[in-house]
Amino acid sequence: MPSEVSVDPVEQARGRLRRSRAEIVELAQQFRGEVAPSPESFPRSLIMRAATSAGARVLLGGATLSLALLRPGLFAIVNRLVPLTPLLRGAVNRYLVRRIFR
């Protein structure tokens, strides 16, 4: 008679939860800069990491502000596009991922 090991579904769920919590904590630490990102994480190149960093967002915001101040007519257009910034950032990241993995 073969011995069957019955694995409790609750224990399986706990194990998956433990693993996903560890992944989330690791990614949050990388995001905050407490831990150096692993070489396998996206984006891999230093240029892409710099382009998607908080400093790049500040630089882009400054460029947008200067453009709005130099061209007051564009202020209304820029003001309407500001809420779309997270959406545009996601779209640009998806485009870059597809292009990189071709």
mmCIF file of C-alpha atoms in Angstrom:
data_model
loop_
_atom_site.group_PDB
_atom_site.id
_atom_site.type_symbol
_atom_site.label_atom_id
_atom_site.label_comp_id
_atom_site.label_asym_id
_atom_site.label_seq_id
_atom_site.Cartn_x
_atom_site.Cartn_y
_atom_site.Cartn_z
ATOM 1 C CA MET A 1 0.000 0.000 0.000
ATOM 2 C CA PRO A 2 1.611 3.252 -1.095
ATOM 3 C CA SER A 3 1.832 5.877 1.552
ATOM 4 C CA GLU A 4 0.029 9.009 0.498
ATOM 5 C CA VAL A 5 1.117 12.282 1.973
ATOM 6 C CA SER A 6 -1.872 14.510 2.416
ATOM 7 C CA VAL A 7 -0.874 18.144 2.357
ATOM 8 C CA ASP A 8 -3.193 20.465 4.154
ATOM 9 C CA PRO A 9 -4.533 23.144 1.780
ATOM 10 C CA VAL A 10 -4.314 25.671 4.596
ATOM 11 C CA GLU A 11 -0.594 24.961 4.986
ATOM 12 C CA GLN A 12 -0.120 25.317 1.229
ATOM 13 C CA ALA A 13 -1.843 28.698 1.312
ATOM 14 C CA ARG A 14 0.278 29.782 4.280
ATOM 15 C CA GLY A 15 3.446 28.807 2.441
ATOM 16 C CA ARG A 16 2.438 30.741 -0.670
ATOM 17 C CA LEU A 17 1.528 33.741 1.481
ATOM 18 C CA ARG A 18 4.891 33.599 3.265
ATOM 19 C CA ARG A 19 6.765 33.473 -0.038
ATOM 20 C CA SER A 20 4.780 36.325 -1.576
ATOM 21 C CA ARG A 21 5.257 38.466 1.550
ATOM 22 C CA ALA A 22 9.009 37.905 1.353
ATOM 23 C CA GLU A 23 8.996 38.922 -2.338
ATOM 24 C CA ILE A 24 6.966 42.049 -1.604
ATOM 25 C CA VAL A 25 9.262 43.083 1.242
ATOM 26 C CA GLU A 26 12.326 42.549 -0.950
ATOM 27 C CA LEU A 27 10.848 44.589 -3.806
ATOM 28 C CA ALA A 28 9.792 47.376 -1.430
ATOM 29 C CA GLN A 29 13.296 47.543 0.002
ATOM 30 C CA GLN A 30 14.751 47.738 -3.511
ATOM 31 C CA PHE A 31 12.240 50.429 -4.432
ATOM 32 C CA ARG A 32 13.145 52.528 -1.382
ATOM 33 C CA GLY A 33 16.850 52.053 -2.088
ATOM 34 C CA GLU A 34 17.591 50.156 1.135
ATOM 35 C CA VAL A 35 18.871 47.156 -0.803
ATOM 36 C CA ALA A 36 20.668 47.160 -4.134
ATOM 37 C CA PRO A 37 18.446 45.801 -6.919
ATOM 38 C CA SER A 38 19.319 42.382 -8.225
ATOM 39 C CA PRO A 39 20.879 42.201 -11.704
ATOM 40 C CA GLU A 40 17.848 40.269 -12.983
ATOM 41 C CA SER A 41 15.350 42.972 -12.016
ATOM 42 C CA PHE A 42 13.879 45.368 -14.561
ATOM 43 C CA PRO A 43 15.246 47.712 -15.791
ATOM 44 C CA ARG A 44 18.639 46.090 -16.166
ATOM 45 C CA SER A 45 20.618 48.951 -17.695
ATOM 46 C CA LEU A 46 21.854 51.862 -15.630
ATOM 47 C CA ILE A 47 20.448 54.294 -18.189
ATOM 48 C CA MET A 48 16.947 52.872 -17.855
ATOM 49 C CA ARG A 49 17.193 52.834 -14.053
ATOM 50 C CA ALA A 50 18.204 56.493 -14.142
ATOM 51 C CA ALA A 51 15.394 57.341 -16.585
ATOM 52 C CA THR A 52 12.738 55.732 -14.378
ATOM 53 C CA SER A 53 14.091 57.061 -11.076
ATOM 54 C CA ALA A 54 12.647 59.787 -8.880
ATOM 55 C CA GLY A 55 15.351 62.194 -10.076
ATOM 56 C CA ALA A 56 14.221 61.762 -13.664
ATOM 57 C CA ARG A 57 10.639 62.531 -12.642
ATOM 58 C CA VAL A 58 11.817 65.718 -10.908
ATOM 59 C CA LEU A 59 13.782 66.687 -14.013
ATOM 60 C CA LEU A 60 10.772 66.038 -16.244
ATOM 61 C CA GLY A 61 8.566 68.070 -13.909
ATOM 62 C CA GLY A 62 11.028 70.964 -14.028
ATOM 63 C CA ALA A 63 11.161 70.831 -17.809
ATOM 64 C CA THR A 64 7.372 70.825 -17.951
ATOM 65 C CA LEU A 65 7.163 73.791 -15.602
ATOM 66 C CA SER A 66 9.698 75.785 -17.609
ATOM 67 C CA LEU A 67 7.851 75.012 -20.832
ATOM 68 C CA ALA A 68 4.599 76.150 -19.251
ATOM 69 C CA LEU A 69 6.228 79.368 -18.044
ATOM 70 C CA LEU A 70 7.902 80.089 -21.382
ATOM 71 C CA ARG A 71 4.754 79.338 -23.367
ATOM 72 C CA PRO A 72 1.748 80.399 -21.241
ATOM 73 C CA GLY A 73 -0.638 79.193 -23.932
ATOM 74 C CA LEU A 74 0.576 75.646 -23.340
ATOM 75 C CA PHE A 75 -0.165 75.857 -19.606
ATOM 76 C CA ALA A 76 -3.781 74.789 -20.110
ATOM 77 C CA ILE A 77 -2.696 71.797 -22.191
ATOM 78 C CA VAL A 78 -0.004 70.791 -19.706
ATOM 79 C CA ASN A 79 -2.432 71.216 -16.823
ATOM 80 C CA ARG A 80 -4.855 68.802 -18.486
ATOM 81 C CA LEU A 81 -2.097 66.228 -19.060
ATOM 82 C CA VAL A 82 -0.732 66.207 -15.481
ATOM 83 C CA PRO A 83 -3.294 63.652 -14.178
ATOM 84 C CA LEU A 84 -2.256 61.312 -17.005
ATOM 85 C CA THR A 85 1.385 61.142 -15.844
ATOM 86 C CA PRO A 86 1.106 57.749 -14.064
ATOM 87 C CA LEU A 87 -0.764 56.312 -17.044
ATOM 88 C CA LEU A 88 1.837 57.634 -19.485
ATOM 89 C CA ARG A 89 4.690 56.311 -17.346
ATOM 90 C CA GLY A 90 3.099 52.843 -17.390
ATOM 91 C CA ALA A 91 2.598 52.986 -21.143
ATOM 92 C CA VAL A 92 6.206 54.054 -21.731
ATOM 93 C CA ASN A 93 7.472 51.262 -19.466
ATOM 94 C CA ARG A 94 5.362 48.669 -21.329
ATOM 95 C CA TYR A 95 6.662 49.971 -24.669
ATOM 96 C CA LEU A 96 10.246 49.768 -23.459
ATOM 97 C CA VAL A 97 9.783 46.252 -22.074
ATOM 98 C CA ARG A 98 8.389 45.028 -25.383
ATOM 99 C CA ARG A 99 11.200 46.709 -27.287
ATOM 100 C CA ILE A 100 13.915 45.353 -24.990
ATOM 101 C CA PHE A 101 12.668 41.762 -25.099
ATOM 102 C CA ARG A 102 12.402 41.553 -28.882
#
